[in-house]
C-alpha atoms as a printed R data frame, in Angstrom:
    type eleno elety resid chain resno       x       y       z
1   ATOM     1    CA   VAL     A     1 -36.500 -39.951 -34.750
2   ATOM     2    CA   ALA     A     2 -40.076 -39.468 -33.962
3   ATOM     3    CA   ASN     A     3 -41.015 -38.467 -37.242
4   ATOM     4    CA   ILE     A     4 -39.138 -41.729 -38.532
5   ATOM     5    CA   ILE     A     5 -41.007 -43.902 -36.372
6   ATOM     6    CA   SER     A     6 -44.514 -42.186 -37.225
7   ATOM     7    CA   ILE     A     7 -43.611 -42.242 -40.969
8   ATOM     8    CA   MET     A     8 -42.764 -45.909 -40.974
9   ATOM     9    CA   LYS     A     9 -45.480 -46.734 -38.594
10  ATOM    10    CA   LYS     A    10 -43.434 -49.455 -36.337
11  ATOM    11    CA   GLU     A    11 -43.441 -48.264 -32.857
12  ATOM    12    CA   ASP     A    12 -42.196 -51.618 -31.691
13  ATOM    13    CA   ARG     A    13 -39.122 -51.060 -33.130
14  ATOM    14    CA   PRO     A    14 -36.514 -50.065 -31.033
15  ATOM    15    CA   TYR     A    15 -34.682 -46.431 -32.319
16  ATOM    16    CA   GLN     A    16 -31.724 -45.557 -30.326
17  ATOM    17    CA   GLN     A    17 -31.938 -41.806 -29.697
18  ATOM    18    CA   VAL     A    18 -29.307 -39.457 -31.086
19  ATOM    19    CA   THR     A    19 -25.707 -39.992 -29.637
20  ATOM    20    CA   GLN     A    20 -23.381 -37.425 -30.224
21  ATOM    21    CA   VAL     A    21 -19.992 -38.876 -31.374
22  ATOM    22    CA   SER     A    22 -18.119 -35.293 -31.594
23  ATOM    23    CA   SER     A    23 -18.863 -31.767 -31.635
24  ATOM    24    CA   ASN     A    24 -20.071 -32.066 -35.118
25  ATOM    25    CA   TYR     A    25 -21.516 -35.682 -36.022
26  ATOM    26    CA   PHE     A    26 -24.481 -37.339 -34.609
27  ATOM    27    CA   VAL     A    27 -25.521 -40.709 -35.043
28  ATOM    28    CA   VAL     A    28 -29.251 -42.840 -34.816
29  ATOM    29    CA   SER     A    29 -29.308 -46.579 -34.709
30  ATOM    30    CA   MET     A    30 -32.395 -47.747 -36.299
31  ATOM    31    CA   ASN     A    31 -33.681 -51.417 -36.755
32  ATOM    32    CA   ASP     A    32 -35.417 -50.644 -40.385
33  ATOM    33    CA   SER     A    33 -35.018 -49.749 -44.254
34  ATOM    34    CA   LEU     A    34 -35.501 -46.031 -44.875
35  ATOM    35    CA   HIS     A    35 -34.940 -44.625 -48.180
36  ATOM    36    CA   PRO     A    36 -32.145 -42.297 -48.077
37  ATOM    37    CA   TYR     A    37 -34.463 -39.263 -49.940
38  ATOM    38    CA   LEU     A    38 -36.535 -39.718 -47.218
39  ATOM    39    CA   LEU     A    39 -34.341 -39.460 -44.892
40  ATOM    40    CA   GLU     A    40 -32.876 -36.351 -46.496
41  ATOM    41    CA   ARG     A    41 -36.191 -34.710 -46.679
42  ATOM    42    CA   LEU     A    42 -37.040 -35.335 -43.268
43  ATOM    43    CA   LEU     A    43 -33.447 -33.829 -42.236
44  ATOM    44    CA   LYS     A    44 -34.152 -30.711 -44.036
45  ATOM    45    CA   VAL     A    45 -37.408 -30.333 -42.751
46  ATOM    46    CA   GLU     A    46 -36.450 -30.580 -39.378
47  ATOM    47    CA   PHE     A    47 -33.383 -28.165 -39.728
48  ATOM    48    CA   ASP     A    48 -35.304 -25.863 -41.367
49  ATOM    49    CA   ARG     A    49 -37.792 -25.625 -38.585
50  ATOM    50    CA   ARG     A    50 -35.095 -25.565 -36.249
51  ATOM    51    CA   ASN     A    51 -33.177 -22.548 -38.177
52  ATOM    52    CA   ILE     A    52 -29.989 -24.770 -38.763
53  ATOM    53    CA   ASN     A    53 -28.818 -23.175 -41.896
54  ATOM    54    CA   GLU     A    54 -25.880 -25.079 -41.955
55  ATOM    55    CA   ASP     A    55 -24.127 -27.714 -44.980
56  ATOM    56    CA   PHE     A    56 -24.352 -31.020 -43.772
57  ATOM    57    CA   GLU     A    57 -23.786 -34.752 -45.060
58  ATOM    58    CA   TYR     A    58 -25.494 -37.781 -44.028
59  ATOM    59    CA   VAL     A    59 -24.169 -41.123 -44.246
60  ATOM    60    CA   ILE     A    60 -26.154 -44.717 -43.802
61  ATOM    61    CA   TYR     A    61 -24.160 -47.743 -42.522
62  ATOM    62    CA   ASP     A    62 -24.963 -51.417 -42.421
63  ATOM    63    CA   CYS     A    63 -24.581 -52.337 -38.740
64  ATOM    64    CA   PHE     A    64 -23.146 -56.164 -39.733
65  ATOM    65    CA   THR     A    65 -20.755 -54.562 -41.940
66  ATOM    66    CA   SER     A    66 -20.062 -51.419 -40.317
67  ATOM    67    CA   LYS     A    67 -19.811 -50.100 -44.081
68  ATOM    68    CA   ILE     A    68 -21.218 -46.972 -45.447
69  ATOM    69    CA   VAL     A    69 -24.161 -48.032 -47.929
70  ATOM    70    CA   PHE     A    70 -25.094 -44.363 -48.759
71  ATOM    71    CA   SER     A    71 -23.747 -40.902 -48.162
72  ATOM    72    CA   LYS     A    72 -24.730 -37.340 -49.627
73  ATOM    73    CA   TYR     A    73 -23.451 -33.995 -49.069
74  ATOM    74    CA   ILE     A    74 -26.253 -31.263 -48.612
75  ATOM    75    CA   PRO     A    75 -25.147 -27.960 -49.601
76  ATOM    76    CA   HIS     A    76 -26.959 -24.771 -47.773
77  ATOM    77    CA   GLU     A    77 -26.377 -22.477 -50.351
78  ATOM    78    CA   ILE     A    78 -28.084 -23.274 -54.167
79  ATOM    79    CA   ASN     A    79 -25.501 -22.557 -56.301
80  ATOM    80    CA   GLU     A    80 -22.736 -24.788 -54.425
81  ATOM    81    CA   VAL     A    81 -22.235 -27.870 -56.289
82  ATOM    82    CA   ALA     A    82 -22.326 -31.030 -54.128
83  ATOM    83    CA   PRO     A    83 -20.323 -34.254 -55.133
84  ATOM    84    CA   ASP     A    84 -22.365 -37.071 -56.532
85  ATOM    85    CA   PRO     A    85 -24.003 -39.153 -54.142
86  ATOM    86    CA   ILE     A    86 -23.383 -43.075 -53.779
87  ATOM    87    CA   GLU     A    87 -26.303 -44.870 -55.287
88  ATOM    88    CA   PRO     A    88 -29.033 -45.658 -53.247
89  ATOM    89    CA   PRO     A    89 -28.727 -49.522 -52.096
90  ATOM    90    CA   LYS     A    90 -31.073 -52.475 -52.239
91  ATOM    91    CA   TRP     A    91 -31.807 -53.137 -48.715
92  ATOM    92    CA   ASP     A    92 -31.525 -56.664 -47.970
93  ATOM    93    CA   LYS     A    93 -30.980 -56.288 -44.042
94  ATOM    94    CA   ASP     A    94 -33.014 -54.159 -41.868
95  ATOM    95    CA   ASN     A    95 -30.635 -53.359 -38.982
96  ATOM    96    CA   HIS     A    96 -28.990 -49.865 -40.508
97  ATOM    97    CA   TYR     A    97 -27.843 -46.897 -38.508
98  ATOM    98    CA   PHE     A    98 -27.469 -43.637 -40.029
99  ATOM    99    CA   GLY     A    99 -24.918 -40.548 -39.346
100 ATOM   100    CA   VAL     A   100 -25.271 -36.624 -39.941
101 ATOM   101    CA   TYR     A   101 -21.965 -34.534 -40.076
102 ATOM   102    CA   PHE     A   102 -21.964 -30.887 -40.260
103 ATOM   103    CA   PRO     A   103 -18.341 -29.728 -41.913
104 ATOM   104    CA   HIS     A   104 -18.524 -26.025 -41.304
105 ATOM   105    CA   LYS     A   105 -20.007 -26.111 -38.026
106 ATOM   106    CA   SER     A   106 -17.414 -23.752 -36.239
107 ATOM   107    CA   ARG     A   107 -18.040 -21.442 -39.152
108 ATOM   108    CA   TYR     A   108 -21.473 -21.434 -38.471
109 ATOM   109    CA   LEU     A   109 -21.254 -21.039 -34.809
110 ATOM   110    CA   LEU     A   110 -18.961 -17.863 -35.334
111 ATOM   111    CA   SER     A   111 -21.359 -16.590 -38.009
112 ATOM   112    CA   GLU     A   112 -24.481 -17.059 -35.224
113 ATOM   113    CA   MET     A   113 -22.375 -15.158 -32.859
114 ATOM   114    CA   GLY     A   114 -22.094 -12.426 -35.182
115 ATOM   115    CA   ILE     A   115 -24.540 -10.459 -33.357
116 ATOM   116    CA   TRP     A   116 -22.505 -11.186 -29.552
117 ATOM   117    CA   TRP     A   117 -19.537 -10.148 -31.233
118 ATOM   118    CA   PHE     A   118 -21.069  -7.163 -32.296
119 ATOM   119    CA   SER     A   119 -22.560  -6.259 -29.169
120 ATOM   120    CA   SER     A   120 -19.392  -7.493 -27.202
121 ATOM   121    CA   GLY     A   121 -17.487  -4.387 -29.457
122 ATOM   122    CA   VAL     A   122 -20.200  -2.145 -28.743
123 ATOM   123    CA   LEU     A   123 -19.955  -2.803 -25.080
124 ATOM   124    CA   LEU     A   124 -16.402  -2.519 -25.075
125 ATOM   125    CA   LEU     A   125 -16.954   0.487 -27.120
126 ATOM   126    CA   VAL     A   126 -19.110   2.263 -24.361
127 ATOM   127    CA   VAL     A   127 -16.684   1.272 -21.512
128 ATOM   128    CA   ALA     A   128 -13.720   2.829 -23.376
129 ATOM   129    CA   PHE     A   129 -15.682   5.836 -23.961
130 ATOM   130    CA   PHE     A   130 -16.840   6.227 -20.329
131 ATOM   131    CA   GLY     A   131 -13.350   5.441 -18.974
132 ATOM   132    CA   TYR     A   132 -11.891   8.111 -21.089
133 ATOM   133    CA   SER     A   133 -14.778  10.615 -20.230
134 ATOM   134    CA   MET     A   134 -13.999  10.232 -16.553
135 ATOM   135    CA   SER     A   135 -10.351  10.699 -16.845
136 ATOM   136    CA   VAL     A   136 -11.027  13.864 -18.618
137 ATOM   137    CA   ILE     A   137 -13.554  15.092 -16.220
138 ATOM   138    CA   LEU     A   138 -10.922  13.790 -13.204
139 ATOM   139    CA   LYS     A   139  -8.361  15.998 -15.408
140 ATOM   140    CA   GLN     A   140 -10.405  18.856 -15.528
141 ATOM   141    CA   LYS     A   141 -11.259  18.766 -12.179
142 ATOM   142    CA   LYS     A   142  -7.571  18.768 -11.343
143 ATOM   143    CA   LEU     A   143  -6.928  21.330 -13.328
144 ATOM   144    CA   SER     A   144  -9.911  23.401 -11.920
145 ATOM   145    CA   GLU     A   145  -8.455  22.967  -8.487
146 ATOM   146    CA   ILE     A   146  -5.103  23.961  -9.642
147 ATOM   147    CA   ARG     A   147  -6.518  27.002 -11.105
148 ATOM   148    CA   ASN     A   148  -8.638  28.026  -7.807
149 ATOM   149    CA   ASP     A   149  -5.269  27.409  -5.779
150 ATOM   150    CA   PHE     A   150  -2.919  29.834  -8.022
151 ATOM   151    CA   ILE     A   151  -5.737  32.642  -8.205
152 ATOM   152    CA   ASN     A   152  -6.020  32.094  -4.537
153 ATOM   153    CA   ASN     A   153  -2.411  32.590  -3.888
154 ATOM   154    CA   MET     A   154  -1.656  34.776  -6.421
155 ATOM   155    CA   THR     A   155  -4.824  37.174  -5.132
156 ATOM   156    CA   HIS     A   156  -2.638  36.772  -1.545
157 ATOM   157    CA   GLU     A   157   0.810  37.175  -3.007
158 ATOM   158    CA   PHE     A   158  -0.210  40.749  -4.599
159 ATOM   159    CA   LYS     A   159  -2.441  41.704  -1.905
160 ATOM   160    CA   THR     A   160   0.223  41.635   0.956
161 ATOM   161    CA   PRO     A   161   2.511  44.329  -1.236
162 ATOM   162    CA   VAL     A   162  -0.141  46.479  -2.386
163 ATOM   163    CA   SER     A   163  -1.332  46.829   1.722
164 ATOM   164    CA   THR     A   164   1.752  47.289   2.782
165 ATOM   165    CA   ILE     A   165   2.492  50.141  -0.223
166 ATOM   166    CA   SER     A   166  -1.148  51.500   0.827
167 ATOM   167    CA   ILE     A   167  -0.119  51.769   4.734
168 ATOM   168    CA   THR     A   168   3.552  53.385   4.258
169 ATOM   169    CA   GLY     A   169   2.022  56.071   1.554
170 ATOM   170    CA   GLU     A   170  -0.528  56.769   4.406
171 ATOM   171    CA   MET     A   171   2.207  56.969   6.917
172 ATOM   172    CA   LEU     A   172   3.927  59.313   4.520
173 ATOM   173    CA   ALA     A   173   1.196  61.697   4.326
174 ATOM   174    CA   LYS     A   174   0.566  62.223   8.131
175 ATOM   175    CA   PRO     A   175   1.277  65.472   9.366
176 ATOM   176    CA   GLY     A   176   4.899  65.772  10.870
177 ATOM   177    CA   VAL     A   177   6.456  62.877   8.692
178 ATOM   178    CA   GLN     A   178   7.988  65.518   6.202
179 ATOM   179    CA   GLN     A   179  10.087  66.534   9.205
180 ATOM   180    CA   ASP     A   180  11.639  63.265  10.120
181 ATOM   181    CA   PRO     A   181  13.980  62.239   7.377
182 ATOM   182    CA   THR     A   182  14.866  58.851   9.268
183 ATOM   183    CA   ARG     A   183  11.224  57.812   8.970
184 ATOM   184    CA   ILE     A   184  10.881  59.111   5.333
185 ATOM   185    CA   SER     A   185  14.047  56.995   4.165
186 ATOM   186    CA   ARG     A   186  12.615  53.825   6.054
187 ATOM   187    CA   TYR     A   187   8.735  54.089   4.615
188 ATOM   188    CA   ALA     A   188  10.907  54.840   0.949
189 ATOM   189    CA   THR     A   189  12.695  51.895   1.434
190 ATOM   190    CA   ILE     A   190   9.287  49.883   2.414
191 ATOM   191    CA   ILE     A   191   8.163  51.084  -1.002
192 ATOM   192    CA   THR     A   192  10.895  50.325  -2.834
193 ATOM   193    CA   GLU     A   193  11.256  46.633  -1.637
194 ATOM   194    CA   GLU     A   194   7.568  46.179  -1.960
195 ATOM   195    CA   THR     A   195   7.443  47.728  -5.599
196 ATOM   196    CA   THR     A   196  10.405  45.428  -6.626
197 ATOM   197    CA   ARG     A   197   8.569  42.532  -5.171
198 ATOM   198    CA   LEU     A   198   5.262  43.338  -7.320
199 ATOM   199    CA   ARG     A   199   7.807  43.653 -10.366
200 ATOM   200    CA   ASN     A   200   9.014  40.390 -10.136
201 ATOM   201    CA   MET     A   201   5.726  38.768  -9.376
202 ATOM   202    CA   VAL     A   202   4.430  40.432 -12.490
203 ATOM   203    CA   GLU     A   203   7.803  39.570 -14.488
204 ATOM   204    CA   ARG     A   204   7.192  35.634 -13.561
205 ATOM   205    CA   LEU     A   205   3.653  35.070 -14.812
206 ATOM   206    CA   LEU     A   206   4.782  37.048 -18.013
207 ATOM   207    CA   GLN     A   207   7.400  34.875 -18.063
208 ATOM   208    CA   MET     A   208   5.095  31.971 -17.685
209 ATOM   209    CA   SER     A   209   2.621  33.354 -20.370
210 ATOM   210    CA   ALA     A   210   6.044  33.626 -22.860
211 ATOM   211    CA   TYR     A   211   7.056  30.064 -22.436
212 ATOM   212    CA   ASP     A   212   3.691  28.283 -23.217
213 ATOM   213    CA   ARG     A   213   4.344  29.387 -26.768
214 ATOM   214    CA   GLU     A   214   8.482  29.411 -27.022
215 ATOM   215    CA   VAL     A   215  11.438  29.958 -25.072
216 ATOM   216    CA   LYS     A   216  13.882  32.417 -27.343
217 ATOM   217    CA   LEU     A   217  17.420  32.557 -26.137
218 ATOM   218    CA   ASN     A   218  20.313  35.140 -26.625
219 ATOM   219    CA   PRO     A   219  23.301  32.985 -26.234
220 ATOM   220    CA   VAL     A   220  26.635  34.578 -25.288
221 ATOM   221    CA   GLU     A   221  29.848  33.628 -24.028
222 ATOM   222    CA   LEU     A   222  29.837  33.373 -20.042
223 ATOM   223    CA   ASP     A   223  31.634  32.107 -17.401
224 ATOM   224    CA   LEU     A   224  29.303  29.837 -15.226
225 ATOM   225    CA   HIS     A   225  30.859  30.649 -12.000
226 ATOM   226    CA   GLU     A   226  30.401  33.933 -12.160
227 ATOM   227    CA   ILE     A   227  27.051  33.660 -12.592
228 ATOM   228    CA   ILE     A   228  26.545  31.547  -9.570
229 ATOM   229    CA   GLU     A   229  28.568  34.211  -7.484
230 ATOM   230    CA   HIS     A   230  26.840  37.048  -8.444
231 ATOM   231    CA   SER     A   231  23.525  35.008  -7.709
232 ATOM   232    CA   VAL     A   232  25.043  34.427  -4.215
233 ATOM   233    CA   GLN     A   233  25.495  37.845  -3.634
234 ATOM   234    CA   SER     A   234  21.993  39.018  -4.628
235 ATOM   235    CA   MET     A   235  20.402  36.488  -1.732
236 ATOM   236    CA   GLU     A   236  22.641  37.796   0.931
237 ATOM   237    CA   LEU     A   237  20.087  40.461   2.377
238 ATOM   238    CA   LEU     A   238  17.529  37.370   2.304
239 ATOM   239    CA   LEU     A   239  19.928  34.871   4.233
240 ATOM   240    CA   ASN     A   240  21.048  37.409   6.662
241 ATOM   241    CA   ASP     A   241  17.622  37.557   7.362
242 ATOM   242    CA   ARG     A   242  16.882  33.990   7.964
243 ATOM   243    CA   ASN     A   243  20.375  33.729   9.641
244 ATOM   244    CA   GLY     A   244  21.788  31.442   6.805
245 ATOM   245    CA   SER     A   245  24.624  30.709   4.819
246 ATOM   246    CA   ILE     A   246  25.778  29.765   1.279
247 ATOM   247    CA   SER     A   247  28.936  27.550   0.993
248 ATOM   248    CA   CYS     A   248  30.312  27.408  -2.666
249 ATOM   249    CA   LYS     A   249  32.544  24.122  -3.766
250 ATOM   250    CA   LEU     A   250  32.675  25.680  -7.725
251 ATOM   251    CA   GLU     A   251  35.425  22.957  -8.932
252 ATOM   252    CA   ALA     A   252  34.431  22.442 -12.293
253 ATOM   253    CA   PRO     A   253  37.585  22.877 -14.397
254 ATOM   254    CA   ASN     A   254  35.670  23.622 -17.575
255 ATOM   255    CA   HIS     A   255  32.956  26.485 -16.526
256 ATOM   256    CA   LEU     A   256  32.764  28.509 -19.819
257 ATOM   257    CA   LEU     A   257  29.495  27.944 -22.036
258 ATOM   258    CA   ARG     A   258  27.717  29.910 -24.330
259 ATOM   259    CA   ALA     A   259  23.941  30.340 -22.586
260 ATOM   260    CA   ASP     A   260  21.405  33.156 -22.267
261 ATOM   261    CA   LYS     A   261  22.639  35.190 -19.462
262 ATOM   262    CA   VAL     A   262  19.312  36.461 -18.191
263 ATOM   263    CA   HIS     A   263  17.433  33.248 -18.265
264 ATOM   264    CA   LEU     A   264  20.516  31.390 -16.636
265 ATOM   265    CA   THR     A   265  21.016  33.637 -13.764
266 ATOM   266    CA   ASN     A   266  16.949  33.429 -12.947
267 ATOM   267    CA   VAL     A   267  17.654  29.498 -12.951
268 ATOM   268    CA   ILE     A   268  20.204  30.153 -10.291
269 ATOM   269    CA   TYR     A   269  18.230  32.269  -8.320
270 ATOM   270    CA   ASN     A   270  14.971  30.359  -8.497
271 ATOM   271    CA   LEU     A   271  16.964  27.245  -7.178
272 ATOM   272    CA   LEU     A   272  18.417  29.171  -4.144
273 ATOM   273    CA   ASP     A   273  15.154  31.205  -3.394
274 ATOM   274    CA   ASN     A   274  13.489  27.542  -3.373
275 ATOM   275    CA   ALA     A   275  16.218  26.449  -0.843
276 ATOM   276    CA   ILE     A   276  15.779  29.537   1.341
277 ATOM   277    CA   LYS     A   277  11.639  29.196   1.204
278 ATOM   278    CA   TYR     A   278  11.885  25.817   1.983
279 ATOM   279    CA   SER     A   279  14.171  25.887   5.280
280 ATOM   280    CA   VAL     A   280  12.500  25.863   8.156
281 ATOM   281    CA   GLU     A   281  15.200  28.246   9.663
282 ATOM   282    CA   ASN     A   282  18.720  28.875   9.542
283 ATOM   283    CA   PRO     A   283  18.913  27.568   5.969
284 ATOM   284    CA   ARG     A   284  22.376  25.903   5.174
285 ATOM   285    CA   ILE     A   285  23.087  25.893   1.434
286 ATOM   286    CA   GLU     A   286  25.972  24.116  -0.608
287 ATOM   287    CA   ILE     A   287  26.286  24.994  -4.148
288 ATOM   288    CA   GLN     A   288  28.802  22.474  -6.100
289 ATOM   289    CA   THR     A   289  29.871  22.244  -9.549
290 ATOM   290    CA   PHE     A   290  31.698  19.747 -11.780
291 ATOM   291    CA   ASN     A   291  31.871  18.146 -15.226
292 ATOM   292    CA   SER     A   292  31.240  15.120 -17.035
293 ATOM   293    CA   ASN     A   293  31.869  14.437 -20.462
294 ATOM   294    CA   LYS     A   294  30.168  17.609 -22.523
295 ATOM   295    CA   TYR     A   295  28.474  18.803 -19.452
296 ATOM   296    CA   ILE     A   296  29.019  20.993 -16.705
297 ATOM   297    CA   HIS     A   297  26.905  20.133 -13.607
298 ATOM   298    CA   ILE     A   298  25.245  22.270 -10.601
299 ATOM   299    CA   GLN     A   299  24.262  20.689  -7.693
300 ATOM   300    CA   ILE     A   300  22.429  22.868  -5.201
301 ATOM   301    CA   LYS     A   301  21.740  21.233  -1.594
302 ATOM   302    CA   ASP     A   302  19.668  22.504   1.272
303 ATOM   303    CA   ASN     A   303  18.636  21.555   4.611
304 ATOM   304    CA   GLY     A   304  14.792  22.378   3.945
305 ATOM   305    CA   ILE     A   305  11.644  20.293   4.734
306 ATOM   306    CA   GLY     A   306  12.266  17.906   1.979
307 ATOM   307    CA   MET     A   307   9.279  15.991  -0.036
308 ATOM   308    CA   SER     A   308   7.277  12.985  -0.012
309 ATOM   309    CA   LYS     A   309   8.017  10.397  -3.002
310 ATOM   310    CA   ASP     A   310   4.307  11.405  -4.243
311 ATOM   311    CA   ALA     A   311   5.524  15.201  -4.180
312 ATOM   312    CA   GLN     A   312   8.580  14.076  -5.966
313 ATOM   313    CA   LYS     A   313   6.315  13.033  -8.738
314 ATOM   314    CA   HIS     A   314   4.718  16.505  -9.669
315 ATOM   315    CA   ILE     A   315   7.580  19.025  -8.479
316 ATOM   316    CA   PHE     A   316   8.134  20.431 -12.318
317 ATOM   317    CA   ASN     A   317   4.791  20.646 -13.108
318 ATOM   318    CA   LYS     A   318   3.442  24.069 -13.602
319 ATOM   319    CA   PHE     A   319   1.654  25.517 -10.726
320 ATOM   320    CA   TYR     A   320   2.678  22.486  -8.462
321 ATOM   321    CA   ARG     A   321   3.560  23.568  -5.011
322 ATOM   322    CA   VAL     A   322   4.890  21.314  -2.220
323 ATOM   323    CA   SER     A   323   2.624  21.225   0.592
324 ATOM   324    CA   THR     A   324   3.893  23.020   3.770
325 ATOM   325    CA   GLY     A   325   0.311  22.541   5.679
326 ATOM   326    CA   ASN     A   326  -0.302  26.572   4.955
327 ATOM   327    CA   ILE     A   327  -0.580  27.342   1.117
328 ATOM   328    CA   HIS     A   328   0.377  30.816   1.779
329 ATOM   329    CA   LYS     A   329   3.347  30.150   4.411
330 ATOM   330    CA   VAL     A   330   5.694  30.009   1.451
331 ATOM   331    CA   LYS     A   331   5.693  32.421  -0.907
332 ATOM   332    CA   GLY     A   332   5.087  31.963  -4.613
333 ATOM   333    CA   PHE     A   333   2.986  30.562  -7.714
334 ATOM   334    CA   GLY     A   334   4.616  27.211  -8.612
335 ATOM   335    CA   LEU     A   335   6.570  28.247 -11.706
336 ATOM   336    CA   GLY     A   336  10.079  28.402 -10.419
337 ATOM   337    CA   LEU     A   337  10.941  24.485 -10.993
338 ATOM   338    CA   ASN     A   338   8.873  24.234 -13.789
339 ATOM   339    CA   TYR     A   339  10.840  27.569 -15.822
340 ATOM   340    CA   VAL     A   340  13.844  26.014 -14.690
341 ATOM   341    CA   LYS     A   341  13.058  22.795 -16.622
342 ATOM   342    CA   LEU     A   342  12.361  24.671 -19.806
343 ATOM   343    CA   ILE     A   343  15.591  26.785 -19.680
344 ATOM   344    CA   ALA     A   344  17.653  23.668 -18.956
345 ATOM   345    CA   LYS     A   345  15.833  21.838 -21.776
346 ATOM   346    CA   ALA     A   346  16.133  24.992 -24.015
347 ATOM   347    CA   HIS     A   347  20.284  25.213 -23.444
348 ATOM   348    CA   LYS     A   348  20.054  21.134 -24.632
349 ATOM   349    CA   GLY     A   349  20.622  20.413 -20.618
350 ATOM   350    CA   PHE     A   350  18.200  18.923 -18.021
351 ATOM   351    CA   VAL     A   351  17.073  19.053 -14.353
352 ATOM   352    CA   LYS     A   352  16.537  16.762 -11.674
353 ATOM   353    CA   LEU     A   353  15.862  15.707  -8.254
354 ATOM   354    CA   VAL     A   354  18.952  13.807  -6.978
355 ATOM   355    CA   GLU     A   355  17.720  13.333  -3.498
356 ATOM   356    CA   SER     A   356  14.906  14.350  -1.177
357 ATOM   357    CA   VAL     A   357  14.079  13.209   2.192
358 ATOM   358    CA   PRO     A   358  11.245  14.624   4.128
359 ATOM   359    CA   GLY     A   359  12.611  16.705   7.108
360 ATOM   360    CA   LYS     A   360  16.209  16.628   5.650
361 ATOM   361    CA   GLY     A   361  16.735  18.592   2.846
362 ATOM   362    CA   SER     A   362  16.431  18.210  -1.044
363 ATOM   363    CA   ILE     A   363  19.264  17.932  -3.849
364 ATOM   364    CA   PHE     A   364  18.771  19.441  -6.994
365 ATOM   365    CA   GLU     A   365  21.004  19.125 -10.066
366 ATOM   366    CA   VAL     A   366  21.008  21.300 -13.548
367 ATOM   367    CA   GLY     A   367  23.266  20.047 -16.184
368 ATOM   368    CA   LEU     A   368  24.232  22.308 -19.365
369 ATOM   369    CA   ARG     A   369  25.667  21.342 -22.498
370 ATOM   370    CA   ILE     A   370  29.023  23.150 -23.048
371 ATOM   371    CA   GLY     A   371  30.203  21.595 -26.189
372 ATOM   372    CA   GLU     A   372  28.991  20.402 -29.553
């Protein structure tokens, strides 16, 4: 508008400032006769000066009739063909106003915002990478803590029987012991028990290494009830030492299946061992079997310490052990339930925690497929 006033040299003429009718349409009132091509030239110069590189259309209206007396579409691209303009009028009135319309304003704004979209994308990628890096770091930290706990616990577990065997061997070497058969028998029993304990620990560690690769089964026809009864008998000495008991309700009518006898025995043994270990005193364990569809179910209920909701989410993870206030109070490596899960899955079955209440005990259930 200022340029028009300067060119026309009629500063006494009132020119209305630019009015925005819509987001892409602007009008200016003027009380003068301005040749359209001069207006076009002025608009181009001003748009270039302001780096507005966009197609536009300008129109000139007659204020008395509100009709368009001239219009022209100006493409930004040189090769773009513009529609034929209306012939410039012969001005017989000096009261006109013109408007400028940007038909592709939204597209122009999007193109101008390209750098912002790019910057936003880069920022999102940086944030996502940072979040991923933090999750990896926290996961590695957690794994490192688990590994350190496992190594510390394993060292303590191996150290105890080794020390016992060493002390017992020294006792056997003392003069006069050879002449006392009772003492020799007692020391020999201690050495045998501690050696068995060490062997079991090594076997569990080897099992862990083997099952990381693949579980290989040797399925045979067997009676699950016999497996349970045999496992219960093997736990009698441990139960008697804790003044505990096991009651069995083996009521599943269909208890024959094809499974790996060694692995299935280990599954029952691990569940019973956990039930005994995590009982504060006088373990009371109940074993029940029943059928449903093509599965036989084994439920083992104990009166142990139970576990919190948070602990229940991790009990089948490798190396995870429910906290008892002292990591060495309850023996083990945190492999038992993970092993049970792997074996149950290998038999196309499942294992789950049915219920666990802190201070009242837990109920575990194993389901094994018995039909095709």
